[in-house]
Amino acid sequence: MTPAEHAQLALLLEVAGTPKPGNVDRDRDFPDLRFEHFLAGAVGSGAGLRSAETGVPVGEAFEEAVSGMSQQSGGNTQFGALCLLVPLVKATASDACSPDAVTNIVEDTTVEDAEGFYRAFEHVDVFVDDPPEGADEFDVRRGSNAIPAIRDAGLNLYDVMELGADEDGIAHEWTNEFERTFEAGERIVELDGSLSGRGARVYLELLSHEPDSLVAKQHGRKVAESVRVRAQEALQEVQQGDSELVHAFARSLVESEINPGTTADIVAGGLFVALERGVRP
Amino acid sequence: MTPAEHAQLALLLEVAGTPKPGNVDRDRDFPDLRFEHFLAGAVGSGAGLRSAETGVPVGEAFEEAVSGMSQQSGGNTQFGALCLLVPLVKATASDACSPDAVTNIVEDTTVEDAEGFYRAFEHVDVFVDDPPEGADEFDVRRGSNAIPAIRDAGLNLYDVMELGADEDGIAHEWTNEFERTFEAGERIVELDGSLSGRGARVYLELLSHEPDSLVAKQHGRKVAESVRVRAQEALQEVQQGDSELVHAFARSLVESEINPGTTADIVAGGLFVALERGVRP
């Protein structure tokens, strides 16, 4: 399979992994966001991922992927995952699937890439927190309206990600050599069993290591830290062969409408890396 | 979405529908054939489906789709479904998603299309019954070895399908204006609820109307007819809001290793038609 196909498959394997507490998975739909919205999102993302593979700039390919992803009625399904996958596909197709190669790709982004990224927010409703102090004019929620300010300041897409890197787990990957993404990938290679099952396991591991940044934005840092601790407890039980706690944890997150989406996005990136390393369903 | 994207999504929605007694679905894996093999099959089919969309001949596009589908370790996941979807995509892209348009496509196939079809059998292990009497030299199980005989006889792919139309539900669609496929599509449009759920419902309806041809080939006509009757009973209970019997039916088919795969293939074709009619997840 090509890098773009691996990325599309990674999106599908991610959502198929279960249990993934707080997220849609093979066993869980939300009332307005269902498994099949993710299937359609993955299909719709294909053209943008193939553009990234053939050398289209990151911002343009990302906007195309998000636009394609949004052709379903569930809303935002894979925005964050595509934010990782588009540069990963581009790096893999033109150089290698490595931290260095993807870092070169993101560091070489331009102001035009930043423009594409801002336009992508117009295709779908993405949950975003307030921008850092003094950066109101660069608020991604302004969509295309922020583009003149981006141009005036001469910010490329890497610069934009740097603005958010303290608060956003995806932006943090961009500016830190996709560290957690590659770690997740190596861990998926290491594990046994179905790929979607390995993805679900690594989801729980990641969630137990670091608070999810989407949960922190939506519910505050304390809640995110408490979710991390509970993930750690659930993981310990799973390691001892008992999955009762992880299912209870999953139910409780759904009831509280807590959705560790950033962690799921990183798992999708990790699945891509694992597929590139040669594992396959 | 484009016709090729609709076809890829149809493959995914088909396998996601549950309960689909006797087949892999969102809630059921078999030991060696798992849900994620179907996800990989759908991703891998993409390039061949896009070829059909851009005018590549049916046989060549089909072989490409099957070759792509086979890049997973589960074996045959969607051979029959692709046999319906490739001409449907080609008809939709060049003319219309209608019985007439797809009939024109399949009637216009050539000897070269037949050759592509035979080569496709070399990519994956497909269950096929003995050929009709006197047609041993055209046995698809011979793969490329049958091509000289096909050339000598000047058989196009429609002719090849005619040879199998009495015994094979997919070949029957080819030579009968894709009748059940379009009926399934219209029915999916008519129903309410998630698209994968509608697919599962129509699967049960189709199975209750006609014996599945794959079951007939693998287990004999009597078994196939008994499965039809039991599907009818399960459907009646489902219509009355009781799903206990359909789940018991599903368990029993799995225990007996009975797999109504042709019916699932027709549902995939029907989901494509429904997506082309404007329904979407």
Coordinates of C-alpha atoms in Angstrom, one line a residue:
Chain A
M1 CA 0.0 0.0 0.0
T2 CA 1.0 3.6 -0.6
P3 CA 1.6 6.1 2.3
A4 CA -1.8 7.7 1.5
E5 CA -3.5 4.3 1.7
H6 CA -1.8 3.5 5.0
A7 CA -3.0 6.8 6.3
Q8 CA -6.6 6.1 5.3
L9 CA -6.4 2.6 6.8
A10 CA -4.9 4.1 10.0
L11 CA -8.0 6.3 10.3
L12 CA -10.2 3.2 10.0
L13 CA -8.2 1.0 12.3
E14 CA -8.2 3.8 14.9
V15 CA -11.9 4.1 15.1
A16 CA -12.4 0.3 15.0
G17 CA -10.3 -0.2 18.1
T18 CA -12.3 -0.9 21.3
P19 CA -12.7 -0.1 24.1
K20 CA -11.4 3.4 23.6
P21 CA -12.9 5.2 26.6
G22 CA -14.6 8.5 25.7
N23 CA -14.5 8.0 22.0
V24 CA -16.6 6.5 19.2
D25 CA -15.3 3.0 18.6
R26 CA -16.4 -0.3 17.1
D27 CA -18.7 -0.9 20.1
R28 CA -19.9 2.7 20.7
D29 CA -21.8 5.4 18.9
F30 CA -22.7 8.8 20.3
P31 CA -26.2 10.1 19.5
D32 CA -25.0 12.5 16.8
L33 CA -21.5 11.1 16.1
R34 CA -21.6 7.6 14.9
F35 CA -19.1 5.0 13.7
E36 CA -20.2 5.4 10.2
H37 CA -19.5 9.1 10.2
F38 CA -15.8 8.1 10.8
L39 CA -16.0 5.6 7.9
A40 CA -17.3 8.3 5.6
G41 CA -14.7 10.8 7.0
A42 CA -11.9 8.3 6.2
V43 CA -13.2 7.8 2.7
G44 CA -13.6 11.5 2.1
S45 CA -10.1 12.2 3.4
G46 CA -8.5 10.0 0.7
A47 CA -8.1 12.6 -2.0
G48 CA -6.3 15.1 0.3
L49 CA -4.0 12.3 1.6
R50 CA -3.2 11.3 -2.0
S51 CA -2.4 15.0 -2.8
A52 CA 0.0 15.0 0.1
E53 CA 1.6 11.9 -1.3
T54 CA 2.1 13.5 -4.7
G55 CA 3.8 16.6 -3.4
V56 CA 1.0 19.1 -2.9
P57 CA 1.9 21.5 -0.1
V58 CA 0.9 20.6 3.4
G59 CA -1.7 23.4 3.8
E60 CA -3.5 22.7 0.6
A61 CA -3.5 18.9 1.0
F62 CA -4.8 19.4 4.6
E63 CA -7.6 21.6 3.5
E64 CA -8.5 19.2 0.8
A65 CA -8.5 16.3 3.3
V66 CA -10.6 18.2 5.8
S67 CA -13.0 19.3 3.1
G68 CA -13.4 15.7 2.0
M69 CA -13.7 14.4 5.6
S70 CA -16.6 16.8 6.2
Q71 CA -19.0 15.2 3.6
Q72 CA -20.9 13.5 6.4
S73 CA -23.4 14.8 8.9
G74 CA -21.5 13.9 12.1
G75 CA -19.2 16.9 12.1
N76 CA -15.6 16.8 13.0
T77 CA -14.4 13.2 12.9
Q78 CA -10.7 13.3 12.1
F79 CA -9.4 16.9 11.9
G80 CA -6.6 16.3 14.4
A81 CA -5.6 13.0 13.0
L82 CA -5.3 14.5 9.5
C83 CA -3.2 17.3 11.0
L84 CA -0.6 14.6 11.9
L85 CA -1.2 12.3 8.9
V86 CA -0.8 14.9 6.1
P87 CA 2.8 15.8 6.9
L88 CA 3.6 12.2 7.8
V89 CA 2.3 11.1 4.3
K90 CA 4.3 13.8 2.6
A91 CA 7.5 13.0 4.5
T92 CA 7.1 9.3 3.9
A93 CA 6.4 9.7 0.1
S94 CA 9.3 12.1 -0.5
D95 CA 11.8 11.0 2.1
A96 CA 11.2 8.7 5.0
C97 CA 8.7 7.8 7.7
S98 CA 11.0 9.3 10.4
P99 CA 11.0 12.0 13.0
D100 CA 13.7 13.9 11.1
A101 CA 11.9 13.7 7.7
V102 CA 8.5 14.9 9.1
T103 CA 10.3 17.6 11.1
N104 CA 11.8 18.9 7.8
I105 CA 8.4 18.9 6.2
V106 CA 6.7 20.9 9.0
E107 CA 9.6 23.3 9.4
D108 CA 9.6 24.0 5.7
T109 CA 5.9 25.0 5.7
T110 CA 5.1 28.5 4.3
V111 CA 2.6 31.3 4.9
E112 CA 0.5 29.7 2.2
D113 CA 0.4 26.5 4.2
A114 CA -0.8 28.5 7.2
E115 CA -3.6 30.0 5.0
G116 CA -4.7 26.5 3.9
F117 CA -4.8 25.4 7.6
Y118 CA -7.0 28.4 8.5
R119 CA -9.3 27.8 5.5
A120 CA -9.7 24.2 6.7
F121 CA -11.6 25.5 9.8
E122 CA -14.4 26.7 7.6
H123 CA -15.3 23.2 6.5
V124 CA -16.1 21.8 9.9
D125 CA -16.8 22.8 13.4
V126 CA -13.6 22.1 15.4
F127 CA -13.5 22.6 19.2
V128 CA -10.7 25.2 19.8
D129 CA -9.9 27.1 23.0
D130 CA -9.1 30.8 23.2
P131 CA -5.8 31.7 21.6
P132 CA -2.8 32.6 23.8
E133 CA -2.8 36.1 25.2
G134 CA -2.0 38.7 22.6
A135 CA -2.7 36.3 19.7
D136 CA -6.3 37.1 19.2
E137 CA -5.8 38.1 15.6
F138 CA -4.4 34.6 14.8
D139 CA -7.4 32.8 16.4
V140 CA -8.0 29.8 14.1
R141 CA -11.8 30.2 14.8
R142 CA -11.7 33.3 12.6
G143 CA -11.0 31.0 9.6
S144 CA -10.1 32.9 6.5
N145 CA -10.6 36.2 8.3
A146 CA -7.4 35.7 10.1
I147 CA -5.4 35.3 6.9
P148 CA -4.5 39.0 6.4
A149 CA -3.0 39.0 10.0
I150 CA -1.1 35.8 9.3
R151 CA 0.3 37.3 6.1
D152 CA 1.2 40.6 7.8
A153 CA 3.1 38.7 10.5
G154 CA 4.7 36.4 7.9
L155 CA 3.7 33.3 10.0
N156 CA 4.2 29.9 8.4
L157 CA 2.2 26.9 9.5
Y158 CA 5.0 25.8 11.9
D159 CA 4.9 29.2 13.5
V160 CA 1.2 28.9 13.9
M161 CA 1.6 25.5 15.6
E162 CA 4.2 27.0 17.9
L163 CA 1.6 29.5 19.2
G164 CA -0.5 26.6 20.3
A165 CA 2.1 24.0 21.3
D166 CA 1.7 24.5 25.0
E167 CA -2.0 23.9 25.0
D168 CA -2.6 21.6 22.1
G169 CA -1.3 18.0 21.8
I170 CA -1.3 18.0 18.0
A171 CA 0.5 21.3 17.8
H172 CA 3.0 19.9 20.4
E173 CA 3.6 17.0 18.0
W174 CA 4.4 19.3 15.2
T175 CA 7.0 21.2 17.2
N176 CA 8.5 18.2 18.9
E177 CA 9.4 15.8 16.1
F178 CA 6.1 13.9 16.4
E179 CA 7.5 12.3 19.5
R180 CA 4.4 10.6 20.9
T181 CA 3.2 9.6 17.4
F182 CA 6.4 7.7 16.7
E183 CA 6.4 6.2 20.2
A184 CA 2.9 5.0 19.7
G185 CA 3.9 3.5 16.3
E186 CA 6.8 1.6 17.7
R187 CA 4.6 0.3 20.6
I188 CA 2.0 -0.9 18.1
V189 CA 4.7 -2.8 16.2
E190 CA 5.8 -4.4 19.5
L191 CA 2.4 -5.6 20.6
D192 CA 0.5 -8.7 19.4
G193 CA -3.0 -9.2 18.1
S194 CA -5.3 -7.3 15.8
L195 CA -4.1 -3.9 14.8
S196 CA -7.2 -2.2 15.9
G197 CA -6.9 -3.9 19.3
R198 CA -3.3 -2.8 19.6
G199 CA -4.4 0.8 18.8
A200 CA -7.0 0.6 21.6
R201 CA -4.3 -0.6 24.0
V202 CA -1.9 2.2 23.1
Y203 CA -4.7 4.7 23.4
L204 CA -5.1 3.6 27.0
E205 CA -1.3 3.8 27.6
L206 CA -1.0 7.2 26.1
L207 CA -4.0 8.4 28.1
S208 CA -2.4 7.1 31.3
H209 CA 0.8 8.9 30.5
E210 CA -0.3 12.4 29.8
P211 CA -3.5 14.4 30.2
D212 CA -5.5 14.7 26.9
S213 CA -5.3 18.3 25.6
L214 CA -8.8 18.3 24.2
V215 CA -10.2 17.2 27.6
A216 CA -8.1 20.0 29.3
K217 CA -9.5 22.6 26.9
Q218 CA -13.1 21.5 27.2
H219 CA -13.2 20.6 30.9
G220 CA -10.1 22.1 32.5
R221 CA -6.7 20.7 33.5
K222 CA -8.0 19.1 36.7
V223 CA -10.5 16.9 34.9
A224 CA -7.9 16.0 32.3
E225 CA -5.4 14.9 35.1
S226 CA -8.2 12.9 36.8
V227 CA -8.9 11.1 33.5
R228 CA -5.2 10.4 33.2
V229 CA -5.1 8.8 36.7
R230 CA -8.3 6.7 36.0
A231 CA -6.8 5.6 32.6
Q232 CA -3.7 4.4 34.6
E233 CA -5.9 2.4 37.0
A234 CA -7.9 0.9 34.1
L235 CA -4.7 0.0 32.3
Q236 CA -3.3 -1.8 35.4
E237 CA -6.5 -3.9 35.5
V238 CA -6.3 -4.6 31.8
Q239 CA -2.7 -5.7 32.2
Q240 CA -3.9 -8.2 34.8
G241 CA -6.4 -9.5 32.4
D242 CA -9.5 -7.8 33.8
S243 CA -11.4 -5.4 31.5
E244 CA -14.3 -4.6 33.8
L245 CA -12.8 -1.3 35.0
V246 CA -11.9 -0.1 31.5
H247 CA -15.5 -0.6 30.5
A248 CA -16.8 1.2 33.6
F249 CA -14.3 4.0 32.8
A250 CA -15.7 4.2 29.3
R251 CA -19.3 4.4 30.4
S252 CA -18.4 7.1 32.9
L253 CA -16.6 9.3 30.3
V254 CA -19.5 9.0 28.0
E255 CA -21.9 10.0 30.7
S256 CA -19.8 13.1 31.5
E257 CA -19.3 13.9 27.8
I258 CA -15.6 13.7 28.2
N259 CA -13.9 12.9 24.9
P260 CA -10.1 12.4 24.8
G261 CA -9.9 13.1 21.1
T262 CA -6.3 14.2 20.9
T263 CA -5.1 10.9 22.3
A264 CA -7.2 9.1 19.6
D265 CA -5.6 11.4 16.9
I266 CA -2.1 10.4 18.1
V267 CA -3.1 6.7 17.9
A268 CA -4.1 7.2 14.3
G269 CA -0.7 8.7 13.6
G270 CA 0.9 5.8 15.5
L271 CA -1.1 3.3 13.4
F272 CA 0.2 5.0 10.3
V273 CA 3.8 4.6 11.5
A274 CA 3.2 1.0 12.4
L275 CA 1.8 0.2 8.9
E276 CA 4.8 1.9 7.4
R277 CA 7.0 -0.3 9.5
G278 CA 5.4 -3.3 7.8
V279 CA 2.7 -4.6 10.1
R280 CA -0.6 -5.2 8.4
P281 CA -4.0 -6.5 9.1
Chain B
M1 CA -18.2 12.3 -3.2
T2 CA -17.3 10.6 -6.5
P3 CA -18.7 7.3 -7.6
A4 CA -15.4 5.6 -6.6
E5 CA -15.6 7.1 -3.1
H6 CA -19.3 6.0 -2.8
A7 CA -18.2 2.5 -3.8
Q8 CA -15.4 2.4 -1.2
L9 CA -17.8 3.8 1.4
A10 CA -20.4 1.1 0.4
L11 CA -17.9 -1.6 1.2
L12 CA -17.3 -0.1 4.6
L13 CA -20.9 0.4 5.5
E14 CA -21.7 -3.1 4.4
V15 CA -19.3 -4.7 6.8
A16 CA -20.3 -2.3 9.6
G17 CA -23.9 -3.3 9.4
T18 CA -25.0 -5.7 12.2
P19 CA -26.4 -8.2 12.8
K20 CA -25.7 -9.8 9.4
P21 CA -26.1 -13.5 10.2
G22 CA -23.3 -15.6 8.9
N23 CA -21.0 -12.8 8.0
V24 CA -18.3 -10.7 9.6
D25 CA -19.9 -7.5 10.8
R26 CA -19.3 -4.7 13.3
D27 CA -20.0 -7.1 16.2
R28 CA -18.5 -10.3 14.8
D29 CA -15.0 -11.5 13.7
F30 CA -14.2 -15.0 12.5
P31 CA -11.0 -16.5 13.7
D32 CA -9.1 -15.9 10.5
L33 CA -11.3 -13.3 8.8
R34 CA -11.7 -10.2 10.9
F35 CA -13.5 -6.9 10.6
E36 CA -10.1 -5.1 10.0
H37 CA -9.4 -7.3 7.0
F38 CA -12.5 -5.8 5.4
L39 CA -11.3 -2.3 6.3
A40 CA -8.0 -3.0 4.6
G41 CA -9.8 -4.6 1.7
A42 CA -11.9 -1.5 1.2
V43 CA -8.8 0.8 1.3
G44 CA -6.9 -1.4 -1.1
S45 CA -9.8 -1.5 -3.5
G46 CA -9.7 2.2 -3.9
A47 CA -7.3 2.5 -6.8
G48 CA -9.1 0.0 -8.9
L49 CA -12.4 1.7 -8.2
R50 CA -10.9 5.1 -9.2
S51 CA -9.6 3.4 -12.4
A52 CA -13.1 2.3 -13.3
E53 CA -14.3 5.9 -12.7
T54 CA -11.8 7.3 -15.1
G55 CA -12.7 5.0 -17.9
V56 CA -10.3 2.0 -17.5
P57 CA -11.9 -1.1 -19.0
V58 CA -14.0 -3.2 -16.5
G59 CA -11.6 -6.3 -16.5
E60 CA -8.5 -4.2 -15.9
A61 CA -10.1 -2.1 -13.2
F62 CA -11.5 -5.2 -11.5
E63 CA -8.2 -6.9 -11.5
E64 CA -6.6 -3.8 -10.0
A65 CA -9.3 -3.6 -7.3
V66 CA -9.0 -7.2 -6.4
S67 CA -5.2 -7.0 -6.3
G68 CA -5.4 -4.0 -4.0
M69 CA -8.1 -5.7 -1.8
S70 CA -5.8 -8.7 -1.3
Q71 CA -3.1 -6.8 0.5
Q72 CA -4.3 -8.2 3.9
S73 CA -3.9 -11.6 5.5
G74 CA -7.7 -12.4 5.7
G75 CA -8.1 -13.6 2.2
N76 CA -11.1 -12.9 0.1
T77 CA -13.1 -10.1 1.6
Q78 CA -14.9 -8.3 -1.2
F79 CA -14.3 -10.1 -4.5
G80 CA -18.0 -10.5 -5.3
A81 CA -18.9 -7.0 -4.1
L82 CA -16.2 -5.5 -6.4
C83 CA -17.6 -7.6 -9.3
L84 CA -20.8 -5.5 -8.9
L85 CA -19.2 -2.2 -7.9
V86 CA -16.7 -1.9 -10.7
P87 CA -19.2 -1.8 -13.6
L88 CA -21.6 0.3 -11.4
V89 CA -18.9 2.9 -10.8
K90 CA -18.0 2.9 -14.5
A91 CA -21.6 3.3 -15.6
T92 CA -22.3 6.0 -13.0
A93 CA -19.2 8.0 -14.0
S94 CA -19.7 7.8 -17.7
D95 CA -23.5 7.8 -17.9
A96 CA -25.9 7.1 -15.0
C97 CA -26.4 4.9 -12.0
S98 CA -29.2 3.0 -13.6
P99 CA -30.0 -0.6 -14.7
D100 CA -29.8 0.5 -18.4
A101 CA -26.4 2.2 -18.0
V102 CA -24.8 -0.7 -16.2
T103 CA -26.3 -3.2 -18.6
N104 CA -24.7 -1.3 -21.4
I105 CA -21.4 -1.4 -19.7
V106 CA -21.4 -5.1 -19.0
E107 CA -22.8 -6.0 -22.4
D108 CA -20.0 -4.0 -24.0
T109 CA -17.3 -5.9 -22.2
T110 CA -14.6 -7.6 -24.4
V111 CA -12.4 -10.6 -24.4
E112 CA -9.7 -8.5 -22.7
D113 CA -12.1 -7.8 -19.9
A114 CA -12.7 -11.5 -19.5
E115 CA -8.9 -12.0 -19.3
G116 CA -8.6 -9.4 -16.5
F117 CA -11.4 -11.2 -14.7
Y118 CA -9.5 -14.5 -14.9
R119 CA -6.3 -12.9 -13.8
A120 CA -8.1 -11.5 -10.7
F121 CA -8.5 -15.1 -9.4
E122 CA -4.8 -15.3 -9.1
H123 CA -4.7 -12.6 -6.4
V124 CA -6.9 -14.3 -3.9
D125 CA -8.5 -17.6 -3.0
V126 CA -12.2 -17.4 -4.1
F127 CA -14.6 -20.2 -3.4
V128 CA -16.0 -21.3 -6.8
D129 CA -18.0 -24.3 -7.6
D130 CA -17.4 -26.7 -10.6
P131 CA -18.1 -25.0 -13.9
P132 CA -21.3 -26.1 -15.9
E133 CA -21.0 -29.3 -17.9
G134 CA -18.8 -29.0 -20.9
A135 CA -17.3 -25.7 -19.7
D136 CA -14.3 -27.1 -17.9
E137 CA -11.8 -25.2 -20.1
F138 CA -13.4 -22.0 -18.9
D139 CA -13.2 -22.8 -15.2
V140 CA -12.2 -19.6 -13.4
R141 CA -10.2 -21.6 -11.0
R142 CA -7.7 -22.1 -13.8
G143 CA -6.9 -18.4 -13.6
S144 CA -4.6 -17.2 -16.5
N145 CA -4.4 -20.8 -17.7
A146 CA -7.9 -20.5 -19.0
I147 CA -7.2 -17.4 -21.1
P148 CA -6.2 -19.2 -24.3
A149 CA -9.5 -21.1 -24.3
I150 CA -11.4 -17.8 -23.6
R151 CA -9.6 -16.2 -26.5
D152 CA -10.2 -19.1 -28.8
A153 CA -13.9 -19.1 -28.0
G154 CA -14.0 -15.3 -28.3
L155 CA -15.9 -15.0 -25.0
N156 CA -16.3 -11.5 -23.5
L157 CA -16.8 -11.0 -19.8
Y158 CA -20.6 -10.9 -20.2
D159 CA -20.5 -14.3 -22.0
V160 CA -18.4 -15.7 -19.1
M161 CA -21.0 -14.4 -16.6
E162 CA -23.8 -16.0 -18.6
L163 CA -22.1 -19.4 -18.2
G164 CA -22.4 -19.0 -14.4
A165 CA -25.7 -17.0 -14.2
D166 CA -27.8 -20.0 -13.1
E167 CA -25.6 -20.9 -10.2
D168 CA -24.0 -17.6 -9.1
G169 CA -25.9 -14.7 -7.7
I170 CA -23.3 -12.1 -8.9
A171 CA -23.2 -13.5 -12.4
H172 CA -27.0 -13.4 -12.3
E173 CA -27.0 -9.7 -11.5
W174 CA -24.6 -9.1 -14.4
T175 CA -27.0 -10.8 -16.9
N176 CA -30.3 -9.5 -15.3
E177 CA -29.8 -5.7 -15.2
F178 CA -28.5 -5.8 -11.6
E179 CA -32.1 -6.2 -10.5
R180 CA -31.6 -7.2 -6.9
T181 CA -28.8 -4.6 -6.5
F182 CA -31.1 -1.8 -7.6
E183 CA -34.0 -3.1 -5.5
A184 CA -31.7 -3.3 -2.5
G185 CA -30.6 0.3 -3.2
E186 CA -34.2 1.6 -3.4
R187 CA -35.1 -0.2 -0.2
I188 CA -32.1 1.4 1.6
V189 CA -33.2 4.8 0.5
E190 CA -36.7 4.1 1.8
L191 CA -35.7 2.9 5.2
D192 CA -34.8 5.1 8.2
G193 CA -31.8 5.1 10.5
S194 CA -28.1 4.6 10.1
L195 CA -27.0 3.5 6.7
S196 CA -25.1 0.5 8.0
G197 CA -28.2 -0.5 10.0
R198 CA -30.4 -0.2 6.9
G199 CA -27.8 -2.4 5.1
A200 CA -28.1 -5.1 7.7
R201 CA -31.9 -4.9 7.5
V202 CA -31.9 -5.3 3.7
Y203 CA -29.4 -8.1 4.0
L204 CA -32.0 -10.0 6.1
E205 CA -34.8 -9.2 3.6
L206 CA -32.7 -10.3 0.6
L207 CA -31.7 -13.5 2.4
S208 CA -35.4 -14.2 3.2
H209 CA -36.4 -13.8 -0.4
E210 CA -33.9 -16.0 -2.2
P211 CA -31.4 -18.7 -1.2
D212 CA -27.9 -17.4 -1.1
S213 CA -25.9 -18.8 -4.1
L214 CA -22.6 -19.1 -2.1
V215 CA -24.3 -21.1 0.6
A216 CA -25.9 -23.3 -2.2
K217 CA -22.5 -23.9 -3.7
Q218 CA -20.7 -24.7 -0.4
H219 CA -23.5 -26.6 1.4
G220 CA -26.1 -27.5 -1.2
R221 CA -29.4 -26.2 -2.3
K222 CA -31.4 -27.7 0.6
V223 CA -29.2 -25.9 3.2
A224 CA -29.5 -22.6 1.3
E225 CA -33.3 -22.9 1.2
S226 CA -33.4 -23.7 4.9
V227 CA -31.3 -20.6 5.6
R228 CA -33.8 -18.6 3.5
V229 CA -36.7 -19.9 5.6
R230 CA -34.9 -19.1 8.9
A231 CA -34.0 -15.7 7.6
Q232 CA -37.7 -15.1 6.9
E233 CA -38.6 -16.2 10.5
A234 CA -35.9 -14.0 12.0
L235 CA -37.1 -11.0 9.8
Q236 CA -40.7 -11.4 11.0
E237 CA -39.5 -11.3 14.6
V238 CA -37.3 -8.2 13.9
Q239 CA -40.4 -6.5 12.3
Q240 CA -42.2 -7.1 15.5
G241 CA -39.3 -5.4 17.4
D242 CA -37.8 -8.6 18.7
S243 CA -34.1 -9.3 17.8
E244 CA -33.5 -12.4 19.9
L245 CA -34.2 -14.8 17.0
V246 CA -31.9 -13.0 14.6
H247 CA -29.0 -13.2 17.0
A248 CA -29.7 -16.9 17.6
F249 CA -29.8 -17.4 13.8
A250 CA -26.5 -15.5 13.5
R251 CA -24.8 -17.7 16.2
S252 CA -26.1 -20.9 14.5
L253 CA -24.8 -19.9 11.1
V254 CA -21.4 -19.2 12.5
E255 CA -21.3 -22.6 14.3
S256 CA -22.2 -24.3 11.0
E257 CA -19.8 -22.2 9.1
I258 CA -22.5 -21.0 6.8
N259 CA -21.6 -17.7 5.1
P260 CA -24.2 -16.1 2.9
G261 CA -21.6 -14.0 1.2
T262 CA -23.4 -13.3 -2.1
T263 CA -26.2 -11.6 -0.2
A264 CA -23.7 -9.4 1.5
D265 CA -22.1 -8.5 -1.8
I266 CA -25.5 -7.4 -3.2
V267 CA -26.0 -5.2 -0.1
A268 CA -22.7 -3.5 -0.9
G269 CA -24.0 -2.8 -4.4
G270 CA -27.3 -1.6 -2.9
L271 CA -25.5 0.8 -0.5
F272 CA -23.6 2.2 -3.5
V273 CA -26.9 2.8 -5.4
A274 CA -28.4 4.4 -2.2
L275 CA -25.4 6.7 -1.8
E276 CA -25.7 7.7 -5.5
R277 CA -29.4 8.5 -4.8
G278 CA -28.2 11.1 -2.2
V279 CA -28.5 9.4 1.2
R280 CA -25.4 9.8 3.2
P281 CA -24.1 9.0 6.7

